[in-house]
CSV table of C-alpha atoms and ligand atoms in Angstrom, one decimal:
chain,number,residue,atom,x,y,z
A,1,MET,CA,115.1,168.6,62.5
A,2,SER,CA,118.8,169.3,62.8
A,3,LYS,CA,120.6,169.8,66.0
A,4,ALA,CA,119.9,172.5,68.2
A,5,LEU,CA,121.7,175.9,68.2
A,6,ARG,CA,123.3,175.9,71.6
A,7,ILE,CA,123.7,179.6,73.0
A,8,GLY,CA,125.1,181.2,76.0
A,9,VAL,CA,123.6,184.5,77.3
A,10,ALA,CA,126.0,187.1,78.8
A,11,GLY,CA,123.8,189.6,80.9
A,12,LEU,CA,120.6,188.9,82.5
A,13,GLY,CA,119.3,192.5,83.1
A,14,THR,CA,116.2,193.8,81.1
A,15,VAL,CA,117.2,192.3,77.7
A,16,GLY,CA,119.0,189.3,78.8
A,17,ARG,CA,115.9,188.2,81.1
A,18,GLY,CA,113.5,189.0,78.2
A,19,VAL,CA,115.6,186.8,75.8
A,20,VAL,CA,115.4,183.8,78.3
A,21,LYS,CA,111.6,184.4,78.4
A,22,VAL,CA,110.9,184.6,74.7
A,23,LEU,CA,113.0,181.3,74.2
A,24,GLN,CA,111.1,179.7,77.1
A,25,GLN,CA,107.6,180.8,76.0
A,26,ASN,CA,108.0,180.6,72.2
A,27,GLY,CA,110.5,177.9,71.9
A,28,ASP,CA,108.2,175.6,69.5
A,29,VAL,CA,107.3,178.3,67.1
A,30,ILE,CA,110.8,179.7,67.0
A,31,ALA,CA,112.2,176.3,66.4
A,32,ALA,CA,109.8,175.8,63.5
A,33,ARG,CA,110.9,179.1,61.7
A,34,ALA,CA,114.5,178.3,62.5
A,35,GLY,CA,114.4,174.8,61.4
A,36,ARG,CA,116.0,173.7,64.7
A,37,ARG,CA,115.7,174.4,68.4
A,38,ILE,CA,117.5,177.3,69.8
A,39,GLU,CA,118.6,176.0,73.2
A,40,ILE,CA,120.2,178.1,76.1
A,41,VAL,CA,122.9,176.0,77.5
A,42,ALA,CA,124.8,178.6,79.8
A,43,VAL,CA,124.0,182.1,81.2
A,44,SER,CA,126.4,184.6,82.9
A,45,ALA,CA,125.8,187.9,84.9
A,46,ARG,CA,127.6,189.5,88.0
A,47,HIS,CA,125.2,188.4,90.7
A,48,ARG,CA,124.3,184.8,90.8
A,49,SER,CA,121.9,185.1,93.7
A,50,ASN,CA,119.6,187.7,92.1
A,51,ASP,CA,116.0,186.8,91.4
A,52,ARG,CA,115.4,187.7,87.8
A,53,GLY,CA,111.9,186.2,87.6
A,54,VAL,CA,112.9,183.4,85.2
A,55,ASP,CA,114.1,179.8,86.0
A,56,LEU,CA,117.7,179.6,85.0
A,57,SER,CA,118.1,176.2,86.9
A,58,SER,CA,118.9,174.1,84.0
A,59,TYR,CA,121.6,176.4,82.5
A,60,ARG,CA,125.4,176.3,83.3
A,61,TRP,CA,126.2,179.4,85.2
A,62,TYR,CA,129.4,181.3,84.7
A,63,ASP,CA,130.7,184.1,86.8
A,64,ASP,CA,133.3,184.9,84.1
A,65,ALA,CA,131.3,185.5,80.8
A,66,ALA,CA,134.4,185.5,78.9
A,67,ALA,CA,135.2,181.9,80.0
A,68,MET,CA,131.3,181.2,78.8
A,69,ALA,CA,132.3,182.8,75.4
A,70,ALA,CA,135.1,180.2,75.0
A,71,ASP,CA,133.0,177.1,76.0
A,72,PRO,CA,133.3,174.5,73.3
A,73,GLY,CA,129.7,173.4,74.1
A,74,ILE,CA,128.3,176.8,72.8
A,75,ASP,CA,127.6,177.6,69.3
A,76,ALA,CA,126.5,181.3,69.6
A,77,VAL,CA,127.0,183.9,72.2
A,78,VAL,CA,124.7,186.7,73.1
A,79,GLU,CA,126.3,189.7,74.6
A,80,LEU,CA,123.6,191.8,76.6
A,81,ILE,CA,125.9,193.5,79.0
A,82,GLY,CA,126.5,196.9,77.5
A,83,GLY,CA,129.3,199.3,77.2
A,84,ALA,CA,131.8,200.1,74.4
A,85,ASP,CA,134.7,198.3,76.2
A,86,GLY,CA,135.3,196.1,79.3
A,87,ALA,CA,133.4,192.9,79.7
A,88,ALA,CA,131.2,193.2,76.6
A,89,ARG,CA,134.2,193.9,74.1
A,90,ARG,CA,136.1,190.9,75.9
A,91,ILE,CA,133.3,188.7,75.4
A,92,ALA,CA,132.6,189.5,71.9
A,93,GLU,CA,136.1,189.1,70.9
A,94,THR,CA,136.5,185.9,72.9
A,95,ALA,CA,133.2,184.5,71.1
A,96,LEU,CA,134.5,185.3,67.5
A,97,GLN,CA,138.1,184.2,68.1
A,98,ASN,CA,136.6,180.8,69.2
A,99,GLY,CA,134.5,180.5,66.1
A,100,LYS,CA,131.2,181.3,67.5
A,101,ALA,CA,128.3,183.5,66.1
A,102,LEU,CA,127.8,186.7,68.0
A,103,VAL,CA,124.4,188.3,68.7
A,104,THR,CA,124.4,191.7,70.4
A,105,ALA,CA,122.1,194.5,71.4
A,106,ASN,CA,125.2,196.7,72.3
A,107,LYS,CA,125.3,199.9,69.9
A,108,ALA,CA,128.1,201.3,71.8
A,109,LEU,CA,130.3,198.4,71.3
A,110,ILE,CA,129.4,198.3,67.6
A,111,ALA,CA,129.7,202.0,67.0
A,112,HIS,CA,133.3,202.0,68.4
A,113,HIS,CA,134.6,198.6,67.5
A,114,GLY,CA,132.2,197.3,64.9
A,115,MET,CA,134.8,197.5,62.0
A,116,ALA,CA,137.5,195.5,64.0
A,117,LEU,CA,134.9,192.9,65.2
A,118,ALA,CA,133.2,192.6,61.6
A,119,ALA,CA,136.8,191.9,60.3
A,120,LEU,CA,137.5,189.3,62.9
A,121,ALA,CA,134.1,187.6,62.2
A,122,GLU,CA,134.8,187.5,58.4
A,123,GLU,CA,138.2,186.1,59.2
A,124,LYS,CA,136.6,183.3,61.4
A,125,LYS,CA,133.8,182.8,59.1
A,126,VAL,CA,131.1,183.4,61.6
A,127,PRO,CA,128.2,185.9,61.6
A,128,ILE,CA,127.6,188.9,63.9
A,129,ARG,CA,123.9,189.9,64.4
A,130,LEU,CA,123.0,193.2,65.8
A,131,ASP,CA,119.4,194.2,64.9
A,132,ALA,CA,118.5,194.7,68.5
A,133,ALA,CA,121.2,197.5,68.9
A,134,VAL,CA,119.3,200.0,66.5
A,135,ALA,CA,115.6,200.9,67.4
A,136,GLY,CA,115.0,198.0,69.6
A,137,GLY,CA,112.1,195.9,68.3
A,138,ILE,CA,111.9,197.6,64.8
A,139,PRO,CA,113.9,195.2,62.4
A,140,ILE,CA,115.5,198.2,60.7
A,141,ILE,CA,118.8,196.4,59.9
A,142,LYS,CA,117.0,193.5,58.2
A,143,ALA,CA,114.7,195.8,56.4
A,144,ILE,CA,117.6,197.8,54.8
A,145,SER,CA,120.1,195.0,54.1
A,146,ASP,CA,117.4,192.6,52.9
A,147,GLY,CA,114.3,194.0,52.0
A,148,LEU,CA,115.8,197.2,50.5
A,149,ALA,CA,119.0,195.3,49.0
A,150,ALA,CA,118.0,196.4,45.4
A,151,ASN,CA,118.2,200.2,46.2
A,152,ARG,CA,121.0,202.7,46.6
A,153,CYS,CA,119.9,204.3,49.9
A,154,THR,CA,120.0,208.2,49.9
A,155,ALA,CA,118.8,209.0,53.3
A,156,VAL,CA,118.0,207.2,56.5
A,157,PHE,CA,116.7,209.2,59.6
A,158,GLY,CA,114.4,208.9,62.4
A,159,ILE,CA,113.7,208.9,66.1
A,160,LEU,CA,116.4,206.7,67.6
A,161,ASN,CA,116.1,207.4,71.4
A,162,GLY,CA,113.0,206.4,73.1
A,163,THR,CA,114.0,208.4,76.4
A,164,CYS,CA,114.4,211.7,74.3
A,165,ASN,CA,111.2,211.1,72.6
A,166,TYR,CA,109.3,210.4,75.9
A,167,ILE,CA,110.8,213.6,77.5
A,168,LEU,CA,110.0,215.7,74.4
A,169,THR,CA,106.4,214.4,74.1
A,170,GLN,CA,105.9,215.2,77.9
A,171,MET,CA,107.2,218.6,77.7
A,172,GLU,CA,104.9,219.4,74.6
A,173,GLN,CA,101.9,217.9,76.3
A,174,THR,CA,102.4,219.5,79.7
A,175,GLY,CA,104.4,222.7,79.0
A,176,ARG,CA,106.8,221.6,81.8
A,177,SER,CA,110.5,222.0,81.6
A,178,PHE,CA,113.1,219.5,80.4
A,179,ALA,CA,114.6,219.1,83.9
A,180,ASP,CA,111.1,218.5,85.4
A,181,ILE,CA,110.2,215.8,82.8
A,182,LEU,CA,113.6,214.3,83.0
A,183,ALA,CA,113.4,214.0,86.9
A,184,ASP,CA,109.8,212.2,86.3
A,185,ALA,CA,111.2,209.9,83.7
A,186,GLN,CA,113.9,208.9,86.0
A,187,ARG,CA,111.4,208.0,88.6
A,188,LEU,CA,109.4,206.0,86.2
A,189,GLY,CA,112.6,204.1,84.8
A,190,TYR,CA,112.4,205.7,81.4
A,191,ALA,CA,115.7,207.4,82.0
A,192,GLU,CA,119.0,206.3,83.6
A,193,ALA,CA,120.3,207.8,86.9
A,194,ASP,CA,123.0,209.3,84.6
A,195,PRO,CA,120.9,210.3,81.5
A,196,SER,CA,123.6,212.0,79.6
A,197,PHE,CA,124.1,209.1,76.9
A,198,ASP,CA,120.5,209.5,76.1
A,199,VAL,CA,119.6,213.2,76.3
A,200,ASP,CA,123.1,214.4,74.8
A,201,GLY,CA,122.3,212.4,71.8
A,202,ILE,CA,125.2,210.1,72.1
A,203,ASP,CA,122.8,206.9,72.2
A,204,ALA,CA,121.3,208.0,69.0
A,205,ALA,CA,124.6,208.7,67.4
A,206,HIS,CA,125.8,205.2,68.1
A,207,LYS,CA,122.8,204.0,66.2
A,208,LEU,CA,123.0,206.3,63.4
A,209,ALA,CA,126.7,205.2,62.8
A,210,ILE,CA,125.4,201.7,62.5
A,211,LEU,CA,122.4,202.8,60.1
A,212,SER,CA,124.9,204.6,57.8
A,213,ALA,CA,127.2,201.6,57.5
A,214,VAL,CA,124.3,199.2,56.5
A,215,ALA,CA,122.4,201.9,54.3
A,216,PHE,CA,125.3,203.4,52.4
A,217,GLY,CA,128.1,200.8,52.8
A,218,ALA,CA,130.1,203.5,54.8
A,219,ARG,CA,133.0,202.7,57.1
A,220,LEU,CA,131.8,203.3,60.6
A,221,SER,CA,132.7,206.7,61.8
A,222,PHE,CA,131.1,207.7,65.1
A,223,SER,CA,133.5,210.6,65.4
A,224,ALA,CA,132.3,212.3,62.1
A,225,ILE,CA,128.7,212.6,63.6
A,226,SER,CA,127.7,216.1,64.7
A,227,ILE,CA,125.7,215.6,67.9
A,228,THR,CA,123.3,218.0,69.9
A,229,GLY,CA,121.1,216.7,72.6
A,230,ILE,CA,117.8,218.0,74.0
A,231,ARG,CA,118.8,219.9,77.1
A,232,ASP,CA,118.4,223.2,75.7
A,233,VAL,CA,114.9,222.4,74.1
A,234,THR,CA,112.1,224.7,75.9
A,235,PRO,CA,108.4,224.3,76.1
A,236,VAL,CA,108.4,228.0,74.7
A,237,ASP,CA,110.0,226.7,71.4
A,238,MET,CA,107.6,223.8,71.2
A,239,LYS,CA,104.6,226.2,71.5
A,240,TYR,CA,106.0,228.4,68.6
A,241,ALA,CA,107.1,225.2,66.6
A,242,ASP,CA,103.3,224.1,67.0
A,243,GLU,CA,102.0,227.6,65.8
A,244,PHE,CA,104.1,227.1,62.7
A,245,GLY,CA,102.7,223.7,62.3
A,246,TYR,CA,105.7,221.7,63.5
A,247,ARG,CA,106.9,219.5,66.5
A,248,ILE,CA,110.2,219.3,67.9
A,249,LYS,CA,111.8,215.9,67.8
A,250,LEU,CA,115.4,214.7,68.4
A,251,LEU,CA,116.3,213.1,64.9
A,252,GLY,CA,119.3,211.1,63.8
A,253,ILE,CA,119.7,212.1,60.0
A,254,ALA,CA,122.2,210.5,57.6
A,255,ARG,CA,122.2,211.4,54.0
A,256,HIS,CA,124.4,210.4,51.2
A,257,SER,CA,124.8,212.7,48.2
A,258,ALA,CA,127.3,213.8,45.6
A,259,ALA,CA,128.4,216.2,48.3
A,260,GLY,CA,129.4,213.3,50.6
A,261,LEU,CA,128.0,212.0,53.9
A,262,GLU,CA,126.1,213.9,56.2
A,263,GLN,CA,125.6,212.5,59.7
A,264,ARG,CA,123.8,214.5,62.5
A,265,VAL,CA,121.9,214.1,65.7
A,266,GLU,CA,120.1,217.1,66.7
A,267,PRO,CA,116.6,218.6,67.8
A,268,CYS,CA,114.6,219.6,64.7
A,269,LEU,CA,111.3,221.1,63.9
A,270,VAL,CA,109.4,218.5,62.1
A,271,ARG,CA,106.3,219.4,60.0
A,272,LYS,CA,103.2,217.8,61.4
A,273,SER,CA,102.4,216.1,58.1
A,274,ASN,CA,105.6,214.1,58.3
A,275,PRO,CA,105.1,210.6,59.6
A,276,LEU,CA,107.9,211.2,62.3
A,277,ALA,CA,105.8,214.1,63.9
A,278,ALA,CA,103.2,211.7,65.1
A,279,VAL,CA,105.7,209.3,66.8
A,280,GLY,CA,105.3,210.0,70.6
A,281,ASP,CA,106.5,208.7,73.9
A,282,VAL,CA,109.1,206.0,74.0
A,283,PHE,CA,108.4,204.8,70.3
A,284,ASN,CA,111.1,205.0,67.7
A,285,ALA,CA,110.6,205.6,63.9
A,286,VAL,CA,113.0,205.3,61.0
A,287,VAL,CA,112.6,206.6,57.6
A,288,VAL,CA,114.6,205.1,54.8
A,289,GLU,CA,114.7,206.5,51.3
A,290,GLY,CA,116.1,204.3,48.4
A,291,ASP,CA,116.6,205.1,44.8
A,292,PHE,CA,113.9,202.7,43.5
A,293,VAL,CA,111.6,202.0,46.5
A,294,GLY,CA,111.1,205.7,47.4
A,295,ARG,CA,110.3,206.5,51.0
A,296,THR,CA,109.7,203.6,53.6
A,297,VAL,CA,108.7,204.0,57.3
A,298,TYR,CA,109.2,201.9,60.2
A,299,GLU,CA,107.8,202.6,63.6
A,300,GLY,CA,107.7,200.5,66.8
A,301,ARG,CA,109.0,200.1,70.3
A,302,GLY,CA,112.7,201.0,70.4
A,303,ALA,CA,113.6,199.8,73.7
A,304,GLY,CA,112.1,197.6,76.6
A,305,GLU,CA,112.4,193.9,77.6
A,306,GLY,CA,109.9,192.5,75.2
A,307,PRO,CA,110.6,194.4,71.9
A,308,THR,CA,114.5,194.2,72.3
A,309,ALA,CA,114.4,190.6,73.2
A,310,SER,CA,112.2,189.9,70.0
A,311,ALA,CA,115.0,191.4,68.0
A,312,VAL,CA,117.7,189.5,69.6
A,313,VAL,CA,115.8,186.3,69.2
A,314,ALA,CA,115.1,187.1,65.5
A,315,ASP,CA,118.9,187.4,65.0
A,316,LEU,CA,119.3,184.1,66.7
A,317,VAL,CA,116.8,182.6,64.1
A,318,ASP,CA,119.0,184.1,61.6
A,319,VAL,CA,122.1,182.4,62.9
A,320,ALA,CA,120.1,179.1,63.3
A,321,ARG,CA,119.1,179.2,59.7
A,322,GLY,CA,122.9,179.6,58.7
A,323,ASN,CA,122.4,183.1,57.2
A,324,ARG,CA,125.9,184.5,56.6
A,325,THR,CA,125.1,188.1,55.4
A,326,PRO,CA,128.0,190.2,56.5
A,327,VAL,CA,127.2,192.3,59.6
A,328,PHE,CA,127.1,195.6,57.6
A,329,SER,CA,125.4,194.1,54.7
A,330,ILE,CA,128.5,194.1,52.5
A,331,PRO,CA,132.0,192.6,53.5
A,332,VAL,CA,133.9,195.0,55.7
A,333,ARG,CA,136.8,195.6,53.3
A,334,GLN,CA,134.1,196.9,50.8
A,335,LEU,CA,132.9,199.5,53.2
A,336,THR,CA,134.1,203.0,52.0
A,337,ALA,CA,135.3,205.9,53.9
A,338,LEU,CA,132.8,208.4,52.5
A,339,GLN,CA,133.7,212.2,52.6
A,340,ALA,CA,131.7,214.0,55.4
A,341,VAL,CA,129.7,217.0,54.1
A,342,ALA,CA,131.2,220.1,55.9
A,343,ARG,CA,128.9,221.2,58.6
A,344,GLY,CA,128.3,224.6,57.1
A,345,ALA,CA,127.5,223.2,53.7
A,346,LEU,CA,124.3,221.9,54.9
A,347,VAL,CA,121.3,223.4,53.1
A,348,ALA,CA,117.9,223.7,55.1
A,349,SER,CA,115.4,226.0,56.4
A,350,PHE,CA,116.0,227.2,59.9
A,351,TYR,CA,113.8,228.3,62.9
A,352,LEU,CA,115.0,231.2,64.9
A,353,HIS,CA,113.8,232.6,68.2
A,354,LEU,CA,115.3,235.7,69.5
A,355,ARG,CA,114.3,237.7,72.7
A,356,VAL,CA,114.5,241.3,71.9
A,357,LEU,CA,114.0,244.9,73.2
A,358,ASP,CA,110.6,246.2,72.0
A,359,GLU,CA,111.8,249.3,70.4
A,360,PRO,CA,112.0,250.8,66.9
A,361,GLY,CA,114.6,249.5,64.4
A,362,VAL,CA,115.1,246.1,66.1
A,363,ILE,CA,113.4,244.0,63.4
A,364,ALA,CA,115.1,246.0,60.7
A,365,ALA,CA,118.5,245.2,62.1
A,366,ILE,CA,117.6,241.6,62.4
A,367,SER,CA,116.5,241.5,58.7
A,368,GLU,CA,119.5,243.4,57.5
A,369,SER,CA,121.9,240.8,59.2
A,370,LEU,CA,119.9,238.1,57.5
A,371,ARG,CA,119.7,239.9,54.1
A,372,ASP,CA,123.5,240.2,54.2
A,373,GLN,CA,123.8,236.5,54.1
A,374,GLU,CA,121.3,236.4,51.4
A,375,ILE,CA,118.8,234.6,53.8
A,376,SER,CA,115.2,235.2,53.2
A,377,ILE,CA,112.5,235.2,55.9
A,378,GLU,CA,109.6,232.9,55.3
A,379,ASN,CA,107.6,233.8,58.4
A,380,LEU,CA,108.1,236.3,61.3
A,381,VAL,CA,106.0,236.9,64.3
A,382,GLN,CA,106.3,238.9,67.6
A,383,ARG,CA,104.9,237.6,70.7
A,384,GLY,CA,104.6,238.7,74.3
A,385,GLU,CA,104.0,241.7,76.2
A,386,ALA,CA,106.8,244.2,76.4
A,387,SER,CA,108.0,244.1,79.9
A,388,GLY,CA,111.5,244.8,81.2
A,389,GLY,CA,112.5,241.3,79.7
A,390,GLY,CA,111.7,242.2,76.1
A,391,ILE,CA,109.4,240.4,73.5
A,392,ASP,CA,109.9,237.3,71.5
A,393,VAL,CA,110.6,237.4,67.8
A,394,ILE,CA,110.3,234.1,66.0
A,395,LEU,CA,111.0,233.4,62.4
A,396,THR,CA,111.5,230.8,59.9
A,397,THR,CA,113.9,231.0,56.8
A,398,HIS,CA,113.6,229.7,53.2
A,399,GLU,CA,116.5,227.2,52.6
A,400,THR,CA,120.0,228.5,53.0
A,401,ARG,CA,123.5,227.2,53.8
A,402,GLU,CA,124.0,226.6,57.5
A,403,ASP,CA,127.2,228.6,57.5
A,404,LYS,CA,125.4,231.7,56.1
A,405,LEU,CA,122.9,231.3,58.9
A,406,ILE,CA,125.7,231.0,61.6
A,407,THR,CA,127.4,234.2,60.5
A,408,ALA,CA,124.1,236.0,60.6
A,409,VAL,CA,123.1,234.6,63.9
A,410,ASP,CA,126.5,235.5,65.3
A,411,LYS,CA,125.9,239.2,64.2
A,412,ILE,CA,122.4,239.2,65.4
A,413,SER,CA,123.5,237.9,68.9
A,414,LYS,CA,125.9,240.9,69.1
A,415,LEU,CA,123.2,243.5,68.7
A,416,ARG,CA,122.4,245.7,71.8
A,417,THR,CA,118.6,245.0,71.3
A,418,VAL,CA,119.0,241.1,71.3
A,419,LEU,CA,118.7,239.6,74.9
A,420,ASN,CA,119.2,235.9,74.6
A,421,ARG,CA,121.4,233.6,73.0
A,422,PRO,CA,119.4,232.9,69.7
A,423,VAL,CA,117.7,229.5,69.5
A,424,ALA,CA,118.3,228.1,65.8
A,425,MET,CA,116.8,224.6,64.8
A,426,ARG,CA,116.9,223.0,61.3
A,427,MET,CA,113.4,222.3,59.9
A,428,ILE,CA,112.3,219.1,58.2
A,429,ARG,CA,109.4,219.9,55.8
A,430,ALA,CA,108.8,216.9,53.7
B,1,NAP,N1,117.3,198.0,78.0
B,1,NAP,C1,116.8,198.2,76.7
B,1,NAP,O1,115.6,198.6,76.5
B,1,NAP,C2,117.6,198.1,75.5
B,1,NAP,C3,117.3,198.3,74.3
B,1,NAP,C4,118.1,198.3,73.1
B,1,NAP,C5,119.5,197.8,73.4
B,1,NAP,N2,119.9,197.6,74.7
B,1,NAP,C6,121.1,197.2,75.0
B,1,NAP,O2,121.2,195.8,75.7
B,1,NAP,C7,122.4,195.7,76.2
B,1,NAP,C8,121.8,195.3,77.7
B,1,NAP,O3,121.0,196.3,78.3
B,1,NAP,P1,120.2,196.2,79.6
B,1,NAP,O4,119.2,197.2,79.7
B,1,NAP,O5,119.5,194.7,79.6
B,1,NAP,O6,121.1,196.3,80.7
B,1,NAP,P2,120.9,195.9,82.3
B,1,NAP,O7,119.6,195.9,82.6
B,1,NAP,O8,121.8,197.0,82.9
B,1,NAP,O9,121.7,194.4,82.3
B,1,NAP,C9,123.0,194.4,82.2
B,1,NAP,C10,123.5,192.8,82.8
B,1,NAP,O10,124.7,192.7,82.5
B,1,NAP,C11,125.3,192.0,83.5
B,1,NAP,N3,126.7,192.3,83.7
B,1,NAP,C12,127.3,193.4,83.9
B,1,NAP,N4,128.7,193.3,83.9
B,1,NAP,C13,128.9,191.8,83.7
B,1,NAP,C14,130.1,191.1,83.5
B,1,NAP,N5,131.3,191.7,83.7
B,1,NAP,N6,129.9,189.9,83.3
B,1,NAP,C15,128.7,189.3,83.1
B,1,NAP,N7,127.6,190.0,83.4
B,1,NAP,C16,127.7,191.3,83.5
B,1,NAP,C17,124.6,192.5,84.8
B,1,NAP,O11,124.7,191.5,85.7
B,1,NAP,P3,123.7,191.7,87.2
B,1,NAP,O12,122.3,191.7,86.8
B,1,NAP,O13,124.2,190.5,88.1
B,1,NAP,O14,124.3,193.1,87.8
B,1,NAP,C18,123.1,192.5,84.1
B,1,NAP,O15,122.5,191.2,84.2
B,1,NAP,C19,123.1,197.1,76.4
B,1,NAP,O16,124.1,197.0,75.4
B,1,NAP,C20,122.1,198.1,75.8
B,1,NAP,O17,122.5,199.1,75.3
B,1,NAP,C21,119.0,197.6,75.8
C-alpha cells in the first residue's frame, strides 16, 4: 500500500468529532477503498481540555489551526470550524497556499469565497472537496459531477435544511405555531440558539449556490438568490394546503433555461405525489434533472455527526485516491456568469389565502383583480364562520407570471373587505 495520507482536523465539534470516530472505527475498510491509510496526525480546536468522547492523545495538538494548516507534515487539511470568514477562511487559504488538499463541510465559506478558493486550488494544483457542505450525508456533489457528468442539468431543487424541514413537519403534525415548534427544536438541539441562518433560508441558499455552480457550471452568486424563510408559514395554511393535496416545504430551487438562471429559496406548496412531499423531519432530499437521464432523486440525513462525517471521510478517500476533479466539476475559469431570471418573470401556479369580510361582492372584487391580470382561478373555497374577524378565502391559480400575481395581490390587499396581508406561495405540481 502507498504511503498514508496525513491529515489535520481543524474543529472538533459535532462534525470534527464524527470524522475522528469514523476514521478510528472504519480505518481498515477506508484504507482498502482509498488504496492507502488515512491518518490523522494533528487536530485543533479552541478548548484543549474539553472532553470530546474520542481519544486524541496520539495526535499533535494545535491551539492555532492556521499554524496546523501550514504544518509540512500534513497532506490534507479538514476545515470543520464554520463561518464564511475568520478562522475558517484563514485555515482554508493557508492550507491551499501551502499546497495541501482542503476538505470542508463549510457551505458559508464556499458560497461566499468559493470562486477565489477554487482559483487558488487550481493555481496550486491541489483539490478542494466539499460534498459534506451540501445535504450532509447525501453525496449530491459527487452524484452531479460524476454520475450525471454526461448531462446538461436543467434543474436542481430540494429540501436543503433539516432544521426547517423538522419545524414544518412538526407544525403540520401538531397544528402548533412556528414559534412553539422552534422553541421545542432549540430545546432538542435541532435548532441553534440563534436560528436565523436556518429559518430565514440563508443556510439553504448557501447550499443552493454551490449546487448551481456544480450542476450548471454557473459562477457562484449568492447575492443573486431570492430568499424567503419559514417564519410566516402557519398551521392554517398547512391545513388548507393539505385539503388541496399539498404539503408546505422550504425548497431551494435552481433552474437553467433559455430565460437564464432562476435561484430561489422559499416555502412552496408541494403536491403530495412529488417525492419531496414525503420527506419529513430532519431529512434532506434533492431532485436533479438532466437532459438525458431525466429526473433523479436523492434522500438522506442532511446533518448530524454521523452523516456529515461520512461525507467528509468520503471526500478524504477521493483525495487519497488522487482524484483531481475541479471543485465545481469544471475549471473555475470556465464557470459562466449566467443571467439571472428576473423575479417577476417566473411562471408558476400560486396559492393565495385571504381573510375577508363576509359580505356580497367580495369574491367578485377579488376575481376581477385577478382577471385584470389574466390570471385564471383553478380552485376557490371559503372557510370559517363569519364572525367579526371575517372568513378565509383560499384559491389556487393556473400558471401565470409572478409579476402579474404581485400586481393582482397588491390590488386585492387594498380592498376594504380584505383583512389580512394576503399569503401567496408558489405551487410545485410535478
Ligand atoms: N453539524 C452538522 O450537522 C453539520 C452538517 C453539515 C455541515 N456542517 C458544517 O460543518 C462545520 C462544523 O460544524 P459543527 O456543527 O461541527 O460545528 P461545532 O459543533 O460548533 O464545532 C465547531 C468546532 O470548531 C472549533 N473552533 C471554533 N473556532 C476555532 C478556531 N478559531 N480555531 C480552531 N478551532 C475552532 C470549536 O472548538 P471548541 O470545541 O474548542 O469550542 C469546535 O470544536 C460548519 O461549517 C457547519 O456548517 C455541520
